[in-house]
PDB file of C-alpha atoms in Angstrom:
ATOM      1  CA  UNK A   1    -224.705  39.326   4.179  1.00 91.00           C
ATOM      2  CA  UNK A   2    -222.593  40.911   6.623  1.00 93.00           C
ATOM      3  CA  UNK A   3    -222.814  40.429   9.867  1.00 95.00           C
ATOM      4  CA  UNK A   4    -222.003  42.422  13.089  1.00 96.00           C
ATOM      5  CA  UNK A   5    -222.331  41.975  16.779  1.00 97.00           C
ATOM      6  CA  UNK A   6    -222.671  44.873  18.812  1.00 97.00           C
ATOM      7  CA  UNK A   7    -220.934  43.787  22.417  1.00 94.00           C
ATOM      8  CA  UNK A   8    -220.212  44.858  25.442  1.00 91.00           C
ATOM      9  CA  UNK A   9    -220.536  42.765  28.566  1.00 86.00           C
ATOM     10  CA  UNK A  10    -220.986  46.253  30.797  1.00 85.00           C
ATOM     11  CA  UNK A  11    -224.723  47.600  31.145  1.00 85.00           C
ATOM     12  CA  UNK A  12    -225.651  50.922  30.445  1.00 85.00           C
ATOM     13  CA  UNK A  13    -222.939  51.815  27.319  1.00 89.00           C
ATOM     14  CA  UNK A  14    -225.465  52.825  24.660  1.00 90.00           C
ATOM     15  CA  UNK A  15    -224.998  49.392  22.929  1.00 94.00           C
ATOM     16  CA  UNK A  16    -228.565  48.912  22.377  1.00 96.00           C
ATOM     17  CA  UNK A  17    -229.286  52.985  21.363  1.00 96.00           C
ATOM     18  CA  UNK A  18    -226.608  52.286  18.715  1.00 97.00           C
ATOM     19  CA  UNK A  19    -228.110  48.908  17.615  1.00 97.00           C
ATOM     20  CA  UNK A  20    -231.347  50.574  17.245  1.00 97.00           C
ATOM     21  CA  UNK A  21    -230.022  54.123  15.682  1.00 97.00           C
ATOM     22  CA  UNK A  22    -227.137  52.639  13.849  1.00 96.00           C
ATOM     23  CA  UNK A  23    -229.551  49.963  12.252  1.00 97.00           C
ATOM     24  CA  UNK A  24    -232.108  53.096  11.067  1.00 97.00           C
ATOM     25  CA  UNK A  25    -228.766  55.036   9.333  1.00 95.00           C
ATOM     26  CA  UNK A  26    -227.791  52.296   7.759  1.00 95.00           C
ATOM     27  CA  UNK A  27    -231.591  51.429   6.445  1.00 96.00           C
ATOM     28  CA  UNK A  28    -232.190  55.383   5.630  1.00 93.00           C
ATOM     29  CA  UNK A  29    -228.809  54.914   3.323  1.00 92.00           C
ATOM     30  CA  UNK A  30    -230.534  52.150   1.195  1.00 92.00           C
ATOM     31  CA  UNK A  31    -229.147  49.302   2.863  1.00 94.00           C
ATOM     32  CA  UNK A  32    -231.231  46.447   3.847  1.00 96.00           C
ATOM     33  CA  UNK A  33    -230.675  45.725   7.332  1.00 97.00           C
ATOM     34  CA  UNK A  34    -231.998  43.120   9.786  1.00 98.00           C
ATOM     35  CA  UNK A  35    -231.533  43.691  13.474  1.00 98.00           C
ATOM     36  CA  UNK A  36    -231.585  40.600  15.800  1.00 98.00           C
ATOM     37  CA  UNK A  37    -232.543  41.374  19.666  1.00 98.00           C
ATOM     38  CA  UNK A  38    -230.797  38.864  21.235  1.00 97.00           C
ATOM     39  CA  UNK A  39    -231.227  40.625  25.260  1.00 95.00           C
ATOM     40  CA  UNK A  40    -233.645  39.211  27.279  1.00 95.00           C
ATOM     41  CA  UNK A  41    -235.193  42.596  27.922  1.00 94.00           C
ATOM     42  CA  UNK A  42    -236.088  42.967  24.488  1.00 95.00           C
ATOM     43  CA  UNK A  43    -235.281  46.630  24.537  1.00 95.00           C
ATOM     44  CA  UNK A  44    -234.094  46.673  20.995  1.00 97.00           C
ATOM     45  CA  UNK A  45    -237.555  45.415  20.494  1.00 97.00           C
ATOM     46  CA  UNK A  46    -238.709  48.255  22.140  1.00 96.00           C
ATOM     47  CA  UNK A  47    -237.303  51.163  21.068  1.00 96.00           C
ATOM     48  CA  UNK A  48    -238.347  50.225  17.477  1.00 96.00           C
ATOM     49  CA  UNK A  49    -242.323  50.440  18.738  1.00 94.00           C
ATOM     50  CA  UNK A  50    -242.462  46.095  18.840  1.00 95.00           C
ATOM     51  CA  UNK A  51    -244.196  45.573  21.989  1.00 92.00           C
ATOM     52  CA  UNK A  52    -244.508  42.057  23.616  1.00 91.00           C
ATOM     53  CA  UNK A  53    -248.142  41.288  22.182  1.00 91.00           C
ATOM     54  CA  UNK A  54    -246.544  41.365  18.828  1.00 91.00           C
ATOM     55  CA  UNK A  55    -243.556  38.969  19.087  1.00 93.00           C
ATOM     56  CA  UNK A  56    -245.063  35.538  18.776  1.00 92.00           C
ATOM     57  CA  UNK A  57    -242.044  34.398  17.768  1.00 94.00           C
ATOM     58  CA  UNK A  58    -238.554  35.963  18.719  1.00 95.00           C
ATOM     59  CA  UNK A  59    -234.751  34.797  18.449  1.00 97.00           C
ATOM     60  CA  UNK A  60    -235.424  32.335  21.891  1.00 96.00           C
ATOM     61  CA  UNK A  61    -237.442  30.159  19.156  1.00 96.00           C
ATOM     62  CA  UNK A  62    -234.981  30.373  16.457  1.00 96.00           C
ATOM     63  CA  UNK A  63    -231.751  29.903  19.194  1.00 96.00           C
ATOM     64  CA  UNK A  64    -233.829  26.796  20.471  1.00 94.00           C
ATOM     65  CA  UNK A  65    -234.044  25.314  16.473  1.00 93.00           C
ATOM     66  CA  UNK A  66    -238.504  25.383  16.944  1.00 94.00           C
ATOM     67  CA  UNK A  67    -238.908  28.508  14.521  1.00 95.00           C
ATOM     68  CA  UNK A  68    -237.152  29.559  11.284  1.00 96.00           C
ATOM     69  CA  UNK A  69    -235.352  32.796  11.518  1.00 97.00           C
ATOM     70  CA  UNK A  70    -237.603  33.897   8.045  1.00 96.00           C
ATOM     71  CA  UNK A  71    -240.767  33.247   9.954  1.00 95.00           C
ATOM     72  CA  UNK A  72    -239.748  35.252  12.602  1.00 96.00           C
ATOM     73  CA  UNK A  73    -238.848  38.367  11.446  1.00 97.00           C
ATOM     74  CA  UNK A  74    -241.136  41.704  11.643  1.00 96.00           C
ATOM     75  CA  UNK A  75    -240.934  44.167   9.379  1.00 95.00           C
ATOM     76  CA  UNK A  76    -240.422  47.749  11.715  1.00 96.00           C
ATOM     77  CA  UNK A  77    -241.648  51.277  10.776  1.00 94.00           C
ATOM     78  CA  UNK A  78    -238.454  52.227   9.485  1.00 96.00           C
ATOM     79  CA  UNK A  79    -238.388  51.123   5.896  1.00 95.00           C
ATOM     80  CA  UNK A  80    -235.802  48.484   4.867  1.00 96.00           C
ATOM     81  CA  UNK A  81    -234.935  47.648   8.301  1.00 98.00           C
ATOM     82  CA  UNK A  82    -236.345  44.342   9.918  1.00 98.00           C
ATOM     83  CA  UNK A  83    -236.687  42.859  13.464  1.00 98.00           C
ATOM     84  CA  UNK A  84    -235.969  39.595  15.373  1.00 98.00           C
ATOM     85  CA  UNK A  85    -237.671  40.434  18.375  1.00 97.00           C
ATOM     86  CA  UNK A  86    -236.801  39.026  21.563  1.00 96.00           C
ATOM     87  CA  UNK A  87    -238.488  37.849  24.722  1.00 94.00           C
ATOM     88  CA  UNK A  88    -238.139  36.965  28.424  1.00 92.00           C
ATOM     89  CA  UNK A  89    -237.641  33.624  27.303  1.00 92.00           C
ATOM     90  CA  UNK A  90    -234.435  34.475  26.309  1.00 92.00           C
ATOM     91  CA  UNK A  91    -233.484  34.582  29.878  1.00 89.00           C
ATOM     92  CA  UNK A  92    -233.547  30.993  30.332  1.00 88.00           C
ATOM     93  CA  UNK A  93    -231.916  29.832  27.051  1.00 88.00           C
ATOM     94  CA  UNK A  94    -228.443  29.775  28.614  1.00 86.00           C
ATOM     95  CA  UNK A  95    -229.357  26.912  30.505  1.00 89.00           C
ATOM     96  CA  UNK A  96    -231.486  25.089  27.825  1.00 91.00           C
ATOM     97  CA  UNK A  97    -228.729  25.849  25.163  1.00 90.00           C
ATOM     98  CA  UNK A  98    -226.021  23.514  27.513  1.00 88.00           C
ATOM     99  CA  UNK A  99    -228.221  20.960  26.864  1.00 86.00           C
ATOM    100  CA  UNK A 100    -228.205  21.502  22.784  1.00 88.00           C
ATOM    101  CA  UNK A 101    -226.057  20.379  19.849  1.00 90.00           C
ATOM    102  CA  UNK A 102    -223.954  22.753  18.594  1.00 93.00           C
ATOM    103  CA  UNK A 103    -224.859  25.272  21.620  1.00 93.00           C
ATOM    104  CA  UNK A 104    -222.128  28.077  20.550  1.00 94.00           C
ATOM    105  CA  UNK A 105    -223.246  27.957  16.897  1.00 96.00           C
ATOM    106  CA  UNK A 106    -227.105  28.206  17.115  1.00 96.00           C
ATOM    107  CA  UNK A 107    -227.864  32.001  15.667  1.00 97.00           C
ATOM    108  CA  UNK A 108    -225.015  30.759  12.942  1.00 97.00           C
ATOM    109  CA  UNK A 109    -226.929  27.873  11.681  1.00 96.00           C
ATOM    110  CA  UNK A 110    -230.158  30.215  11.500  1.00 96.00           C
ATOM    111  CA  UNK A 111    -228.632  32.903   9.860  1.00 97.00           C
ATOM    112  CA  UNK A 112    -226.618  30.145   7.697  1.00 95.00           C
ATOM    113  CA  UNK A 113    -230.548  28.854   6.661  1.00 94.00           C
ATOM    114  CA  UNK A 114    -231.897  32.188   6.253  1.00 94.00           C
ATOM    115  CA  UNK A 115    -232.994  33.629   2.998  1.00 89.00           C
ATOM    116  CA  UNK A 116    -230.293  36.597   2.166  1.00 88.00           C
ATOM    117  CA  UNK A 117    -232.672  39.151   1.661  1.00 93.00           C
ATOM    118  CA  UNK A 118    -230.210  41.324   3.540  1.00 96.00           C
ATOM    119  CA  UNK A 119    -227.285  43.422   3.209  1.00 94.00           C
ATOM    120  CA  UNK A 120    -226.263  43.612   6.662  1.00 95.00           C
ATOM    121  CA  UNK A 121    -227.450  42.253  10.098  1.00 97.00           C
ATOM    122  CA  UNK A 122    -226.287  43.969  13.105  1.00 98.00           C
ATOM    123  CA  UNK A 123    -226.956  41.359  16.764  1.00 98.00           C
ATOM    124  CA  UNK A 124    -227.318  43.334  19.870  1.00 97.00           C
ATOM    125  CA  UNK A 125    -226.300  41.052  22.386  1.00 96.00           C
ATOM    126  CA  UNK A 126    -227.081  41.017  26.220  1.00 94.00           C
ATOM    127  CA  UNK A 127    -224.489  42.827  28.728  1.00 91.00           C
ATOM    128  CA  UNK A 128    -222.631  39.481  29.664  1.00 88.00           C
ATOM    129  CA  UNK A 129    -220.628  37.172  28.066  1.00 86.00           C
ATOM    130  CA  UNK A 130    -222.556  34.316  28.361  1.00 90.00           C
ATOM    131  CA  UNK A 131    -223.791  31.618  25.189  1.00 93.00           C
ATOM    132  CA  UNK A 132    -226.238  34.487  24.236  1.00 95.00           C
ATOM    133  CA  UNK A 133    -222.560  36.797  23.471  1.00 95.00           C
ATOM    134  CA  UNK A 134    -220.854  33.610  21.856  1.00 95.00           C
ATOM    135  CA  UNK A 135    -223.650  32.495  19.612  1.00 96.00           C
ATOM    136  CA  UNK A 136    -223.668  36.335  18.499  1.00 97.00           C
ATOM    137  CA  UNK A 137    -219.931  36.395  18.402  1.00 96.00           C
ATOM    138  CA  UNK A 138    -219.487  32.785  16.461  1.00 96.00           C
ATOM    139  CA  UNK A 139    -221.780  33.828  13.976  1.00 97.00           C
ATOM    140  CA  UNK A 140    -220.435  37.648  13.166  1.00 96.00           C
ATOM    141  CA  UNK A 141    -217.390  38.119  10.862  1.00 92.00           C
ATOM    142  CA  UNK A 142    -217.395  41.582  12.748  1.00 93.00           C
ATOM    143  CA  UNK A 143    -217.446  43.652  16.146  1.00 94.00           C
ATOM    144  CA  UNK A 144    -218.463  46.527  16.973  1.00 95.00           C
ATOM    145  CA  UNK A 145    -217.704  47.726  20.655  1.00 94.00           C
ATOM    146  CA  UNK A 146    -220.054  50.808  21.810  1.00 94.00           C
ATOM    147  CA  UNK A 147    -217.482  52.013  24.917  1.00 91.00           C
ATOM    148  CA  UNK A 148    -218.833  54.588  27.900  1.00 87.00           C
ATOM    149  CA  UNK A 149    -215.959  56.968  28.196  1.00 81.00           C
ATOM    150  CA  UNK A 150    -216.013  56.368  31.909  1.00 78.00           C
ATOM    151  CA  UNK A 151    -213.050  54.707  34.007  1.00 73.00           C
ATOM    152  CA  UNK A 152    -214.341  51.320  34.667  1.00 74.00           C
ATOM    153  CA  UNK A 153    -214.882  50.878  30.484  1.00 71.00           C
ATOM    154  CA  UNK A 154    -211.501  50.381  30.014  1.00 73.00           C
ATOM    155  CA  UNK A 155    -211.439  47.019  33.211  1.00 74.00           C
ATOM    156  CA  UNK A 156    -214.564  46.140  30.383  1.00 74.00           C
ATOM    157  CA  UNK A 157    -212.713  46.301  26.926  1.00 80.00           C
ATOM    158  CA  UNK A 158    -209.788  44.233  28.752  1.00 80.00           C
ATOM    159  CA  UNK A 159    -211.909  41.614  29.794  1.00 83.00           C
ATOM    160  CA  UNK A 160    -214.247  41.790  25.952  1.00 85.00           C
ATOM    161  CA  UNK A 161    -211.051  41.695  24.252  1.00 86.00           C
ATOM    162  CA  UNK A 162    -209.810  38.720  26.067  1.00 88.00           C
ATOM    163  CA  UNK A 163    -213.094  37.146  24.696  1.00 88.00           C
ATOM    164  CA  UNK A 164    -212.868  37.909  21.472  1.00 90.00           C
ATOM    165  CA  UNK A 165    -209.383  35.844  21.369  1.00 92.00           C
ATOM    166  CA  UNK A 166    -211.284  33.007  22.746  1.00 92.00           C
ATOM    167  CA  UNK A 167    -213.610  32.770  20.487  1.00 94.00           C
ATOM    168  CA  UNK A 168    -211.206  33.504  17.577  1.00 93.00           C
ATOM    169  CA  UNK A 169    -208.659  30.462  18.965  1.00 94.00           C
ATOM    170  CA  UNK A 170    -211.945  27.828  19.484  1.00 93.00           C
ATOM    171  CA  UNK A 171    -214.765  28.754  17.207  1.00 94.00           C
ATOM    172  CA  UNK A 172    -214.607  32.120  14.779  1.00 95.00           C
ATOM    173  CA  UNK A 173    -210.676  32.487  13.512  1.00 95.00           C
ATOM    174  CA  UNK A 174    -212.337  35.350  10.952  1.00 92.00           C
ATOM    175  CA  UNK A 175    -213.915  37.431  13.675  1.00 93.00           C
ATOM    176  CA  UNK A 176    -212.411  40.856  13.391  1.00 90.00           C
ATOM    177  CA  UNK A 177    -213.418  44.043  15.263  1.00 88.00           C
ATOM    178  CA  UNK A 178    -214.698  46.602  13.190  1.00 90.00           C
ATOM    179  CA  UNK A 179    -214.914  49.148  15.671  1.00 91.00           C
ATOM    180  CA  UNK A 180    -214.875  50.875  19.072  1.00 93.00           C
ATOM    181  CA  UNK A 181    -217.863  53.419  19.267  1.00 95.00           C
ATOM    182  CA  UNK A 182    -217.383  56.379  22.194  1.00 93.00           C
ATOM    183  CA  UNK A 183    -220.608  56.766  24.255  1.00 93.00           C
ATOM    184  CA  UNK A 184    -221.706  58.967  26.441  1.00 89.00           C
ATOM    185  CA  UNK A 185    -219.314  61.320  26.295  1.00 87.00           C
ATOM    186  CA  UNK A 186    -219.889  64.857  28.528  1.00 82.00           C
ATOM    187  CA  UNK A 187    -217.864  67.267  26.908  1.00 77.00           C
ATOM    188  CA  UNK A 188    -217.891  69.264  30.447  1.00 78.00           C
ATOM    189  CA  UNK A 189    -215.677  66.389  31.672  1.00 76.00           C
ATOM    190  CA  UNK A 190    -212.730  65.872  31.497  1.00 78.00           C
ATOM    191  CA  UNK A 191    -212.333  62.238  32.783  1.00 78.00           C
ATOM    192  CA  UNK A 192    -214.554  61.539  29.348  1.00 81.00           C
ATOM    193  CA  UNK A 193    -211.819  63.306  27.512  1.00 84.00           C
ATOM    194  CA  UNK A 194    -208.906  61.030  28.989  1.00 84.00           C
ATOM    195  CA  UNK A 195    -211.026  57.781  28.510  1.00 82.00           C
ATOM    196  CA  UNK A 196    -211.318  58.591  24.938  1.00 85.00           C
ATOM    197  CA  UNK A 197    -207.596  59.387  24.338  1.00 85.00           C
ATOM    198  CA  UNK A 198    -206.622  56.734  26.305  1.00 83.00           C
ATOM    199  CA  UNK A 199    -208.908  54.360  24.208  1.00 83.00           C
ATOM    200  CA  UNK A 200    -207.495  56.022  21.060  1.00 87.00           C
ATOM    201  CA  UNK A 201    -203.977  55.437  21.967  1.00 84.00           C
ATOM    202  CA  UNK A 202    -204.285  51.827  22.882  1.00 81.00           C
ATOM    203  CA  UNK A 203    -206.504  50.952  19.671  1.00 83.00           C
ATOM    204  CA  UNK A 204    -205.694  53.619  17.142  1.00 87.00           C
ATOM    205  CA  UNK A 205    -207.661  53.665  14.012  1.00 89.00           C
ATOM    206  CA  UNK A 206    -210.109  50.599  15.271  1.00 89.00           C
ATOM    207  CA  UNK A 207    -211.769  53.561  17.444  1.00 93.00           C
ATOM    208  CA  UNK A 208    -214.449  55.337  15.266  1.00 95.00           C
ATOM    209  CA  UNK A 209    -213.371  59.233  15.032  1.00 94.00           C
ATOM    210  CA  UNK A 210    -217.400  60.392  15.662  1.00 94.00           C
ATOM    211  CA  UNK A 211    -218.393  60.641  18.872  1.00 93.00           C
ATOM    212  CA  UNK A 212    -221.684  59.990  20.760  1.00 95.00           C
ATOM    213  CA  UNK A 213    -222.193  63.184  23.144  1.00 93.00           C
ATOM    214  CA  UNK A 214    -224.759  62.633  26.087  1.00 91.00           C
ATOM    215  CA  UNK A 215    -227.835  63.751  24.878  1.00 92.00           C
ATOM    216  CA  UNK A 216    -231.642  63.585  26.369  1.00 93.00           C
ATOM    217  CA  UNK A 217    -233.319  63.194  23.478  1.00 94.00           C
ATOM    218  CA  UNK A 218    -231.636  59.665  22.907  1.00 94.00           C
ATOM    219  CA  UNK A 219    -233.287  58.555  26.406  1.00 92.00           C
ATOM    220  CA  UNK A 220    -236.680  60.015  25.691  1.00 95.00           C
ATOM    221  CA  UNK A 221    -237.158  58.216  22.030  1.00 95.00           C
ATOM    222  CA  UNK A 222    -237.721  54.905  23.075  1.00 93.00           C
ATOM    223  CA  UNK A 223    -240.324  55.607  25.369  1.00 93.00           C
ATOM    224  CA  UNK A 224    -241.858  56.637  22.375  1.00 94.00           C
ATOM    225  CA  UNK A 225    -241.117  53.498  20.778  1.00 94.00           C
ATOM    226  CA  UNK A 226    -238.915  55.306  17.696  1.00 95.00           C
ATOM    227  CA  UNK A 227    -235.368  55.412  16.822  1.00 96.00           C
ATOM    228  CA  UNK A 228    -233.892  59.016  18.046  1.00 95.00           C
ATOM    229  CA  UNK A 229    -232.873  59.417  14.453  1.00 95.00           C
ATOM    230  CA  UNK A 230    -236.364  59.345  13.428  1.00 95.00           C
ATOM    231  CA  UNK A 231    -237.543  60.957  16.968  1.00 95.00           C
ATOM    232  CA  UNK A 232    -235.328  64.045  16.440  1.00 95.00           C
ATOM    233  CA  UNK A 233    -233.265  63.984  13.654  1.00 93.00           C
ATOM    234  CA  UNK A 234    -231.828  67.473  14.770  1.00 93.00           C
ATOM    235  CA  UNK A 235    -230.701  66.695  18.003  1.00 95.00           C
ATOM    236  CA  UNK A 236    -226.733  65.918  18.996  1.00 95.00           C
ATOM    237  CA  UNK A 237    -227.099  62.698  19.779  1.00 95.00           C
ATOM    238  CA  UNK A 238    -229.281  61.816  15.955  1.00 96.00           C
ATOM    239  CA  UNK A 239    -226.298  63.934  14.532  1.00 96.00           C
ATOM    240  CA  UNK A 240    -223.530  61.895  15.898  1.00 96.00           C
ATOM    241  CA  UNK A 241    -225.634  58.196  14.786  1.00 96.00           C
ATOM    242  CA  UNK A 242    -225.668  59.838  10.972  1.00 95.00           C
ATOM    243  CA  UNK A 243    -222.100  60.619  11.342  1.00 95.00           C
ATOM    244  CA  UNK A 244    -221.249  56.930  12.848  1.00 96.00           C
ATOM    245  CA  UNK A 245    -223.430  55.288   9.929  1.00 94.00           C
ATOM    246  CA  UNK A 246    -221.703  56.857   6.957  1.00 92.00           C
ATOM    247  CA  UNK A 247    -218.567  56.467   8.822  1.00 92.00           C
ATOM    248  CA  UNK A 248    -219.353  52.670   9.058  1.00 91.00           C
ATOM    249  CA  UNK A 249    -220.565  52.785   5.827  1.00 84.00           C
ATOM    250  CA  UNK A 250    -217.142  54.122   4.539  1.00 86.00           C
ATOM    251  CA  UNK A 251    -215.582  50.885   6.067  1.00 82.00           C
ATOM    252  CA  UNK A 252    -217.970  48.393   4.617  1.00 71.00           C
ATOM    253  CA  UNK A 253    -217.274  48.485   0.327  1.00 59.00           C
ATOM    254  CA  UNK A 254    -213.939  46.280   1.552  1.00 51.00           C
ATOM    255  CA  UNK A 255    -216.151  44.542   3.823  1.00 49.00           C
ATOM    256  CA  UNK A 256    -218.540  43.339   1.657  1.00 49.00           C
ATOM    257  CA  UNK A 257    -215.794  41.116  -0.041  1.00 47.00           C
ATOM    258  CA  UNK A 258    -214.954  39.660   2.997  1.00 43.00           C
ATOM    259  CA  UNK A 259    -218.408  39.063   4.096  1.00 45.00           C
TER     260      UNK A 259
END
């Protein structure tokens, strides 16, 4: 199984729009994907129409070691795609994780147990880089970065990046970024423009060529609890998630040896 985290410790990127509409792509392709929420405000959980009655258990139980990740899981609407679900519990597991054996390598050891009845599992992880990020990052082989093209991205990469190293030296010497998704960007701006090219030149071919333009429809789908790709398929913002899945998808055949 491979697995990704999808990181960024700065709010309001996209990372959990392209958890959610990267996760449908990939599932609409024929892959069999599981999705882990691993944010406190479950909005992964969300945006695939899992509302909090339904998550009796959620990745706080299988971080804490009381639930089995393969009791846990929900099956979603989209077919071939799966949910961990996550809770507010999650927002006290930090501090109950300290506490814990193996604290860094919890979500490793569950997906380690798991049955692997998937292809891929992609982790959205919480905008910090607390043990929620490192648990997610110690147990992925891969990252993928979803990056605002806005100024104060680029303080945000620095600071990820630096993170990524850390964990690589102490815990997860095969984690590898797989990519650096562009968010958000206004075409009618030019500061988006610069961002991307100056993203581009620092990280070359690790930054996805498809764009993710602005796009209302990608706000308004998770009110109604769907994935925009399944919401609108037409609109921009669906357009660019089908053209970031099958460019993924042309990166993971030399993945999948490595996985």
């Amino acid at each position: 199984m491979i697995k990704v985290a999808i990181a960024n410790q700065k709010g309001g990127v996209g990372k959990t729009t392209t958890a959610i509409n990267l996760a449908t792509g990939l599932a609409a392709m024929g892959w069999r994907v599981l999705l882990i929420d691993l944010d406190p405000q479950g909005n992964a959980s969300t945006g695939l129409g899992v509302g909090p009655q339904a998550r009796e258990r959620s990745s706080y139980e299988v971080l804490i070691g009381t639930e089995r990740l393969d009791d846990s899981v929900l099956s979603t609407r989209v077919p071939r795609l799966d949910l961990l679900p996550a809770t507010q519990d999650l927002s006290g597991a930090e501090v109950e994780l300290v506490g814990l054996d193996r604290r860094t390598h919890r979500l490793a050891d569950a997906l380690d147990a798991a049955s692997q009845r998937w292809d891929i599992c992609l982790v959205d992880c919480p905008p910090s880089l607390g043990l929620l990020t490192v648990n997610a990052l110690v147990a992925a082989r891969h990252l993928l970065v979803p990056l605002q093209c806005e100024f104060f991205a680029l303080e945000g990469l620095s600071q990820l990046l630096q993170t990524v190293e850390r964990i690589r030296t102490r815990f997860n010497p095969e984690l590898s970024i797989l990519g650096v998704a562009l968010t958000m960007f206004d075409r009618r701006n030019r500061l988006s423009a610069q961002v991307a090219e100056d993203v581009r030149a620092c990280l070359g071919n690790a930054v996805f060529e498809t764009v993710v333009p602005r796009n209302v429809r990608l706000s308004e789908a998770p009110s109604h609890g769907l994935p925009a790709l399944i919401y609108d398929l037409r609109c921009s913002g669906s357009t660019a998630y089908v053209g970031l899945a099958r460019e993924l998808l042309s990166r993971l055949p030399a993945l999948k040896e490595a996985a």
